[in-house]
Amino acid sequence: SSEVLEAIENVIQDVLKSLAQKKAPVLTLSNRSDWRNIEFKDSVGLQMIPHSTTKQIRSDCPRSASKFALMLKILSMIYKMVQSNTYATKRDIYYSDTLLFGNQSVVDNIINDISCMLKIPRRSLHILSTTKGFVAGNLSYTEEDGTKVNCTCSATAVTVPSNVQGIRNLMSHAKFMLIVEKDATFQRLLDDDFCNKLSPCIMITGRGIPDLNTRLLVRKLWDTFQIPIFTLMDADPHGVEIMCIYKYGSVSMSFEAHHLTVPSIKWLGLLPSDLERLNICKDVLIPFTKQDQNKLASIQKRPYIACQPMWKKELEIMAASKLKAEIQVLTSLSSDYLSRVYLPNKLQFGGWL
């Protein structure tokens, strides 16, 4: 915490120095959204290069003055929280002055910018993000406040903890981990008792694009147990994008890649080639939108696809067919096809990439 306080004090000292010299204060940070600042490394995923281009938040420019003020406001809130060892969620910060911030995404963006500027992970700033992910299966742990959580015995899922760094005493006999894109599929597999039927496993869903806590938990479980991790996504560009976030990280959070990515993650399904292999009827597939086409084209150009020839092939199949499929299409074969046939066969015979 002294490191965080010192980093904030340095920023404020620079502001005061500029004012003393009658100069307009400026905040400088790495440009998070620029692909030119990102390098791809097999062992980490997407990470920010050491000498990246920067952007300035100026106090004397009408376009950025209000952002400059909001950054100082949130820095002062972080400073107080670190000093008093209290925590707040991003929502708490937004609701502390909704008129000032305008909307939640403004707060989210500024917090990421501050984290990038100070080069300090967000959880060390005492800001917790609201969790939307779920975890279930063969896993138990103790939360930071001493609460014991057992995911094994509950038929319902447990919410991903909001302070993943603080959990300890992790125990599991799981043979693998399954990341499921959507809540509906996750619930279906829970109802089918998938976590226990085949062999003990841990299931996680970020319910779409994963929040920070879900990604931190996947990474923590990987560091702790070193078991294979598989993903179950829709066969569409959006599903591939989500899987890439778990595996390689995202451009906007590349400055934190070391804590968030798990490059050993495997693509289990739903593969575009599965649709042909299983003779899925074309009527249950969905035609691509223009947006799908653009997203797929952008994914195909990414640096990590070049080193994944099998993935490349699957994306080419998807691009050629211009059709996408949700995991639910497997119910057209039989209602429990996913948990009874598809997943057991894939896991047994190595049907992943």
CSV table of C-alpha atoms in Angstrom, one decimal:
chain,number,residue,atom,x,y,z
A,1,SER,CA,0.0,0.0,0.0
A,2,SER,CA,2.9,2.4,0.6
A,3,GLU,CA,3.9,1.8,-3.0
A,4,VAL,CA,0.4,2.9,-4.2
A,5,LEU,CA,0.4,6.0,-1.9
A,6,GLU,CA,3.8,7.0,-3.1
A,7,ALA,CA,2.8,6.6,-6.8
A,8,ILE,CA,-0.2,8.8,-6.3
A,9,GLU,CA,1.9,11.4,-4.3
A,10,ASN,CA,4.4,11.5,-7.2
A,11,VAL,CA,1.5,12.3,-9.7
A,12,ILE,CA,0.2,15.1,-7.5
A,13,GLN,CA,3.7,16.5,-6.9
A,14,ASP,CA,4.1,16.8,-10.7
A,15,VAL,CA,0.8,18.6,-10.9
A,16,LEU,CA,1.9,21.1,-8.1
A,17,LYS,CA,5.3,21.6,-9.8
A,18,SER,CA,3.6,22.5,-13.1
A,19,LEU,CA,1.3,25.0,-11.3
A,20,ALA,CA,4.3,26.5,-9.4
A,21,GLN,CA,6.0,27.1,-12.8
A,22,LYS,CA,2.7,28.6,-14.1
A,23,LYS,CA,2.4,25.7,-16.6
A,24,ALA,CA,-0.8,23.7,-17.3
A,25,PRO,CA,-0.6,20.3,-15.5
A,26,VAL,CA,-0.6,17.2,-17.7
A,27,LEU,CA,-1.1,13.5,-16.9
A,28,THR,CA,0.8,11.1,-19.1
A,29,LEU,CA,0.0,7.4,-19.7
A,30,SER,CA,0.6,4.6,-22.2
A,31,ASN,CA,-1.8,4.5,-25.0
A,32,ARG,CA,-3.8,1.3,-24.0
A,33,SER,CA,-5.9,1.0,-27.1
A,34,ASP,CA,-3.1,1.2,-29.7
A,35,TRP,CA,-2.1,-2.2,-31.3
A,36,ARG,CA,1.3,-0.7,-32.1
A,37,ASN,CA,1.9,-0.7,-28.3
A,38,ILE,CA,1.2,-4.4,-28.1
A,39,GLU,CA,3.4,-7.3,-28.7
A,40,PHE,CA,2.4,-11.0,-28.8
A,41,LYS,CA,4.4,-13.4,-26.7
A,42,ASP,CA,3.6,-17.1,-26.7
A,43,SER,CA,4.0,-17.5,-22.9
A,44,VAL,CA,2.0,-14.4,-21.9
A,45,GLY,CA,-0.3,-13.4,-24.7
A,46,LEU,CA,-0.8,-9.8,-25.6
A,47,GLN,CA,1.4,-7.5,-23.5
A,48,MET,CA,2.3,-3.9,-23.6
A,49,ILE,CA,5.8,-3.1,-25.0
A,50,PRO,CA,8.1,-1.4,-22.5
A,51,HIS,CA,8.5,1.9,-24.4
A,52,SER,CA,5.0,2.4,-25.7
A,53,THR,CA,3.6,5.5,-27.2
A,54,THR,CA,1.9,7.7,-24.6
A,55,LYS,CA,-1.1,10.0,-24.6
A,56,GLN,CA,-1.6,13.2,-22.5
A,57,ILE,CA,-4.6,14.2,-20.5
A,58,ARG,CA,-4.2,18.0,-20.5
A,59,SER,CA,-5.8,20.4,-18.0
A,60,ASP,CA,-5.7,23.3,-20.4
A,61,CYS,CA,-7.5,21.6,-23.3
A,62,PRO,CA,-11.3,21.8,-23.4
A,63,ARG,CA,-11.5,18.2,-24.8
A,64,SER,CA,-9.6,16.7,-21.9
A,65,ALA,CA,-9.9,19.1,-19.0
A,66,SER,CA,-12.9,17.3,-17.5
A,67,LYS,CA,-11.2,13.9,-17.8
A,68,PHE,CA,-8.1,15.5,-16.1
A,69,ALA,CA,-10.3,16.6,-13.2
A,70,LEU,CA,-12.1,13.3,-12.9
A,71,MET,CA,-8.8,11.4,-12.8
A,72,LEU,CA,-7.6,13.6,-9.9
A,73,LYS,CA,-11.0,13.1,-8.1
A,74,ILE,CA,-10.7,9.3,-8.4
A,75,LEU,CA,-7.0,9.4,-7.4
A,76,SER,CA,-8.0,11.1,-4.2
A,77,MET,CA,-10.7,8.5,-3.5
A,78,ILE,CA,-8.2,5.7,-4.1
A,79,TYR,CA,-5.6,7.4,-1.8
A,80,LYS,CA,-8.2,7.6,1.0
A,81,MET,CA,-9.2,4.0,0.6
A,82,VAL,CA,-5.6,2.7,0.6
A,83,GLN,CA,-4.9,4.8,3.7
A,84,SER,CA,-7.9,3.5,5.6
A,85,ASN,CA,-7.6,-0.1,4.1
A,86,THR,CA,-11.2,0.1,2.8
A,87,TYR,CA,-12.5,-1.2,-0.6
A,88,ALA,CA,-15.1,0.0,-3.1
A,89,THR,CA,-16.6,-1.4,-6.2
A,90,LYS,CA,-16.5,0.6,-9.5
A,91,ARG,CA,-20.3,1.0,-9.0
A,92,ASP,CA,-19.8,2.5,-5.5
A,93,ILE,CA,-17.4,5.1,-7.0
A,94,TYR,CA,-19.9,5.9,-9.8
A,95,TYR,CA,-22.8,6.2,-7.3
A,96,SER,CA,-20.8,8.5,-5.0
A,97,ASP,CA,-21.4,11.3,-7.5
A,98,THR,CA,-23.5,10.2,-10.5
A,99,LEU,CA,-24.0,13.8,-11.7
A,100,LEU,CA,-20.2,14.4,-11.8
A,101,PHE,CA,-19.3,11.1,-13.6
A,102,GLY,CA,-22.3,10.9,-16.0
A,103,ASN,CA,-22.2,7.2,-16.5
A,104,GLN,CA,-20.5,4.0,-15.3
A,105,SER,CA,-18.3,3.5,-18.4
A,106,VAL,CA,-16.6,6.9,-17.7
A,107,VAL,CA,-15.6,5.6,-14.2
A,108,ASP,CA,-14.5,2.2,-15.6
A,109,ASN,CA,-12.3,3.8,-18.3
A,110,ILE,CA,-10.7,6.2,-15.9
A,111,ILE,CA,-9.9,3.5,-13.4
A,112,ASN,CA,-8.2,1.4,-16.1
A,113,ASP,CA,-6.3,4.6,-17.2
A,114,ILE,CA,-5.1,5.2,-13.6
A,115,SER,CA,-4.0,1.6,-13.2
A,116,CYS,CA,-2.0,1.9,-16.4
A,117,MET,CA,-0.6,5.3,-15.5
A,118,LEU,CA,0.6,4.2,-12.0
A,119,LYS,CA,1.6,0.7,-13.4
A,120,ILE,CA,-0.2,-0.8,-10.5
A,121,PRO,CA,-2.8,-3.6,-10.9
A,122,ARG,CA,-6.4,-2.5,-10.2
A,123,ARG,CA,-7.0,-4.7,-7.2
A,124,SER,CA,-4.0,-3.0,-5.4
A,125,LEU,CA,-5.9,0.3,-5.9
A,126,HIS,CA,-8.6,-1.1,-3.5
A,127,ILE,CA,-11.1,-1.1,-6.3
A,128,LEU,CA,-13.2,-4.2,-6.8
A,129,SER,CA,-15.1,-4.8,-9.9
A,130,THR,CA,-18.6,-6.2,-9.6
A,131,THR,CA,-18.5,-9.9,-10.4
A,132,LYS,CA,-20.8,-11.5,-12.9
A,133,GLY,CA,-19.1,-14.9,-13.3
A,134,PHE,CA,-20.0,-18.2,-11.7
A,135,VAL,CA,-17.9,-21.2,-10.6
A,136,ALA,CA,-19.1,-24.7,-9.8
A,137,GLY,CA,-17.7,-28.2,-9.4
A,138,ASN,CA,-14.9,-29.8,-7.5
A,139,LEU,CA,-13.4,-26.8,-5.7
A,140,SER,CA,-13.3,-25.3,-2.2
A,141,TYR,CA,-11.5,-22.3,-0.8
A,142,THR,CA,-11.4,-19.8,2.0
A,143,GLU,CA,-12.3,-16.1,1.3
A,144,GLU,CA,-10.2,-13.3,2.6
A,145,ASP,CA,-12.7,-12.7,5.5
A,146,GLY,CA,-12.5,-16.4,6.6
A,147,THR,CA,-15.7,-17.5,4.9
A,148,LYS,CA,-15.3,-21.1,3.7
A,149,VAL,CA,-16.7,-21.8,0.2
A,150,ASN,CA,-17.5,-25.2,-1.1
A,151,CYS,CA,-18.5,-25.4,-4.8
A,152,THR,CA,-18.5,-29.2,-4.7
A,153,CYS,CA,-21.7,-29.9,-2.8
A,154,SER,CA,-24.0,-27.3,-4.2
A,155,ALA,CA,-26.3,-27.9,-7.1
A,156,THR,CA,-26.2,-24.2,-7.8
A,157,ALA,CA,-23.2,-22.2,-8.8
A,158,VAL,CA,-21.1,-19.9,-6.6
A,159,THR,CA,-20.4,-16.3,-7.6
A,160,VAL,CA,-16.8,-15.7,-8.5
A,161,PRO,CA,-15.2,-13.9,-5.4
A,162,SER,CA,-14.8,-10.1,-5.7
A,163,ASN,CA,-11.3,-10.3,-4.2
A,164,VAL,CA,-9.7,-13.2,-6.0
A,165,GLN,CA,-6.2,-12.3,-4.7
A,166,GLY,CA,-7.4,-12.8,-1.1
A,167,ILE,CA,-8.7,-16.4,-1.5
A,168,ARG,CA,-6.6,-19.1,0.1
A,169,ASN,CA,-6.6,-22.9,1.0
A,170,LEU,CA,-7.7,-23.8,-2.5
A,171,MET,CA,-8.5,-27.5,-2.7
A,172,SER,CA,-9.6,-29.6,-5.7
A,173,HIS,CA,-9.5,-33.1,-7.2
A,174,ALA,CA,-10.6,-31.8,-10.6
A,175,LYS,CA,-9.0,-33.4,-13.6
A,176,PHE,CA,-9.7,-30.4,-15.9
A,177,MET,CA,-11.4,-27.1,-16.0
A,178,LEU,CA,-14.2,-26.1,-18.5
A,179,ILE,CA,-14.8,-22.4,-19.3
A,180,VAL,CA,-18.3,-22.0,-20.7
A,181,GLU,CA,-19.2,-18.9,-22.7
A,182,LYS,CA,-22.9,-18.6,-21.7
A,183,ASP,CA,-24.9,-18.8,-18.5
A,184,ALA,CA,-27.6,-20.9,-20.1
A,185,THR,CA,-25.2,-23.7,-21.2
A,186,PHE,CA,-23.4,-23.5,-17.9
A,187,GLN,CA,-26.8,-24.0,-16.0
A,188,ARG,CA,-27.7,-26.8,-18.4
A,189,LEU,CA,-24.5,-28.7,-17.6
A,190,LEU,CA,-25.0,-28.1,-13.9
A,191,ASP,CA,-28.5,-29.6,-14.2
A,192,ASP,CA,-27.0,-32.6,-16.0
A,193,ASP,CA,-24.5,-33.0,-13.1
A,194,PHE,CA,-21.7,-32.8,-15.6
A,195,CYS,CA,-19.1,-31.8,-13.0
A,196,ASN,CA,-19.3,-35.2,-11.4
A,197,LYS,CA,-20.5,-37.6,-14.1
A,198,LEU,CA,-17.4,-37.9,-16.4
A,199,SER,CA,-14.6,-37.1,-13.9
A,200,PRO,CA,-14.4,-34.4,-11.3
A,201,CYS,CA,-14.0,-31.0,-12.9
A,202,ILE,CA,-14.3,-27.2,-12.3
A,203,MET,CA,-16.7,-25.2,-14.5
A,204,ILE,CA,-16.5,-21.5,-14.9
A,205,THR,CA,-18.6,-19.0,-16.9
A,206,GLY,CA,-18.0,-15.3,-17.3
A,207,ARG,CA,-21.5,-15.1,-18.8
A,208,GLY,CA,-20.3,-13.6,-22.0
A,209,ILE,CA,-17.2,-11.3,-22.1
A,210,PRO,CA,-15.5,-12.1,-18.8
A,211,ASP,CA,-15.0,-9.5,-16.1
A,212,LEU,CA,-11.7,-9.1,-14.5
A,213,ASN,CA,-12.4,-11.3,-11.4
A,214,THR,CA,-13.4,-14.2,-13.6
A,215,ARG,CA,-10.2,-13.9,-15.6
A,216,LEU,CA,-8.2,-13.6,-12.4
A,217,LEU,CA,-9.9,-16.7,-11.0
A,218,VAL,CA,-9.1,-18.8,-14.1
A,219,ARG,CA,-5.5,-17.7,-13.8
A,220,LYS,CA,-5.3,-18.4,-10.1
A,221,LEU,CA,-6.8,-21.9,-10.6
A,222,TRP,CA,-4.3,-22.6,-13.4
A,223,ASP,CA,-1.4,-21.4,-11.2
A,224,THR,CA,-2.6,-23.5,-8.3
A,225,PHE,CA,-3.6,-26.8,-9.9
A,226,GLN,CA,-1.9,-26.8,-13.4
A,227,ILE,CA,-4.8,-28.9,-14.9
A,228,PRO,CA,-5.9,-28.7,-18.5
A,229,ILE,CA,-8.3,-25.9,-19.3
A,230,PHE,CA,-10.9,-26.2,-22.1
A,231,THR,CA,-13.3,-23.6,-23.5
A,232,LEU,CA,-16.8,-24.3,-24.8
A,233,MET,CA,-18.0,-21.4,-26.9
A,234,ASP,CA,-20.5,-20.6,-29.7
A,235,ALA,CA,-19.1,-21.3,-33.2
A,236,ASP,CA,-19.2,-17.6,-34.1
A,237,PRO,CA,-16.7,-14.6,-34.1
A,238,HIS,CA,-18.0,-13.4,-30.7
A,239,GLY,CA,-17.3,-16.8,-29.1
A,240,VAL,CA,-13.8,-16.9,-30.6
A,241,GLU,CA,-13.2,-13.3,-29.4
A,242,ILE,CA,-14.2,-14.3,-25.8
A,243,MET,CA,-12.0,-17.4,-25.9
A,244,CYS,CA,-9.0,-15.3,-27.0
A,245,ILE,CA,-9.6,-12.9,-24.1
A,246,TYR,CA,-9.2,-15.8,-21.6
A,247,LYS,CA,-6.2,-17.2,-23.5
A,248,TYR,CA,-4.3,-14.2,-24.8
A,249,GLY,CA,-5.9,-11.2,-23.0
A,250,SER,CA,-7.3,-8.0,-24.5
A,251,VAL,CA,-5.6,-5.0,-25.9
A,252,SER,CA,-7.1,-2.6,-23.4
A,253,MET,CA,-5.8,-4.6,-20.4
A,254,SER,CA,-2.5,-5.7,-22.0
A,255,PHE,CA,-0.6,-3.8,-19.3
A,256,GLU,CA,-1.9,-6.4,-16.8
A,257,ALA,CA,-1.5,-9.5,-19.1
A,258,HIS,CA,0.9,-11.3,-16.7
A,259,HIS,CA,-1.9,-11.7,-14.1
A,260,LEU,CA,-4.8,-12.4,-16.5
A,261,THR,CA,-3.9,-14.7,-19.3
A,262,VAL,CA,-3.6,-18.5,-19.6
A,263,PRO,CA,-2.0,-19.3,-23.0
A,264,SER,CA,-2.3,-23.0,-22.5
A,265,ILE,CA,-6.1,-22.9,-22.8
A,266,LYS,CA,-7.5,-25.2,-25.5
A,267,TRP,CA,-10.5,-24.8,-27.8
A,268,LEU,CA,-12.8,-27.7,-27.2
A,269,GLY,CA,-15.9,-26.6,-29.1
A,270,LEU,CA,-18.1,-25.7,-30.7
A,271,LEU,CA,-15.7,-26.0,-33.6
A,272,PRO,CA,-16.9,-24.9,-37.1
A,273,SER,CA,-15.7,-28.2,-38.4
A,274,ASP,CA,-18.0,-30.0,-35.8
A,275,LEU,CA,-21.0,-28.6,-37.6
A,276,GLU,CA,-20.2,-30.6,-40.8
A,277,ARG,CA,-18.9,-33.6,-38.9
A,278,LEU,CA,-22.1,-33.9,-36.9
A,279,ASN,CA,-24.3,-33.2,-39.9
A,280,ILE,CA,-26.0,-30.3,-38.2
A,281,CYS,CA,-28.9,-29.2,-40.3
A,282,LYS,CA,-28.3,-25.9,-42.1
A,283,ASP,CA,-31.7,-24.6,-41.0
A,284,VAL,CA,-30.6,-24.3,-37.4
A,285,LEU,CA,-27.5,-22.2,-38.3
A,286,ILE,CA,-27.6,-18.4,-38.3
A,287,PRO,CA,-26.3,-16.4,-41.3
A,288,PHE,CA,-23.5,-13.9,-40.6
A,289,THR,CA,-24.2,-10.2,-40.2
A,290,LYS,CA,-21.9,-7.6,-41.6
A,291,GLN,CA,-20.6,-7.1,-38.0
A,292,ASP,CA,-19.8,-10.8,-37.8
A,293,GLN,CA,-17.8,-10.6,-41.0
A,294,ASN,CA,-15.8,-7.6,-39.8
A,295,LYS,CA,-15.1,-9.1,-36.4
A,296,LEU,CA,-13.9,-12.4,-37.9
A,297,ALA,CA,-11.7,-10.6,-40.4
A,298,SER,CA,-10.1,-8.6,-37.6
A,299,ILE,CA,-9.5,-11.8,-35.5
A,300,GLN,CA,-7.9,-13.5,-38.5
A,301,LYS,CA,-5.4,-10.6,-38.7
A,302,ARG,CA,-4.3,-10.9,-35.1
A,303,PRO,CA,-0.7,-11.9,-34.3
A,304,TYR,CA,-1.6,-15.0,-32.3
A,305,ILE,CA,-3.7,-16.6,-35.1
A,306,ALA,CA,-0.5,-17.0,-37.2
A,307,CYS,CA,1.0,-19.4,-34.6
A,308,GLN,CA,-2.3,-21.5,-34.4
A,309,PRO,CA,-2.6,-23.2,-37.8
A,310,MET,CA,-5.5,-25.4,-36.6
A,311,TRP,CA,-7.4,-22.4,-35.3
A,312,LYS,CA,-6.7,-20.6,-38.6
A,313,LYS,CA,-8.3,-23.5,-40.5
A,314,GLU,CA,-11.4,-23.4,-38.3
A,315,LEU,CA,-11.8,-19.6,-38.9
A,316,GLU,CA,-11.4,-20.2,-42.6
A,317,ILE,CA,-14.3,-22.8,-42.5
A,318,MET,CA,-16.4,-20.2,-40.6
A,319,ALA,CA,-15.5,-17.4,-43.1
A,320,ALA,CA,-16.3,-19.6,-46.1
A,321,SER,CA,-19.7,-20.8,-44.8
A,322,LYS,CA,-20.7,-17.3,-43.5
A,323,LEU,CA,-22.8,-19.3,-40.9
A,324,LYS,CA,-22.6,-19.3,-37.2
A,325,ALA,CA,-24.0,-21.7,-34.5
A,326,GLU,CA,-24.8,-21.4,-30.9
A,327,ILE,CA,-23.9,-24.4,-28.6
A,328,GLN,CA,-27.7,-24.9,-28.3
A,329,VAL,CA,-27.8,-26.3,-31.9
A,330,LEU,CA,-26.6,-29.6,-30.4
A,331,THR,CA,-30.1,-30.0,-28.9
A,332,SER,CA,-31.3,-30.5,-32.4
A,333,LEU,CA,-29.6,-33.9,-32.2
A,334,SER,CA,-31.0,-34.7,-28.8
A,335,SER,CA,-31.8,-32.8,-25.6
A,336,ASP,CA,-28.8,-33.9,-23.6
A,337,TYR,CA,-26.4,-34.5,-26.5
A,338,LEU,CA,-23.9,-31.9,-25.1
A,339,SER,CA,-23.3,-33.6,-21.8
A,340,ARG,CA,-24.0,-37.2,-22.8
A,341,VAL,CA,-22.2,-37.5,-26.1
A,342,TYR,CA,-20.4,-34.4,-27.3
A,343,LEU,CA,-18.3,-33.4,-24.3
A,344,PRO,CA,-17.4,-37.0,-23.1
A,345,ASN,CA,-16.3,-37.9,-26.7
A,346,LYS,CA,-14.2,-34.8,-27.1
A,347,LEU,CA,-12.5,-35.1,-23.8
A,348,GLN,CA,-11.9,-38.9,-24.2
A,349,PHE,CA,-10.6,-38.8,-27.7
A,350,GLY,CA,-8.8,-35.4,-27.7
A,351,GLY,CA,-11.1,-33.4,-29.9
A,352,TRP,CA,-9.6,-30.0,-29.0
A,353,LEU,CA,-7.3,-27.6,-30.6
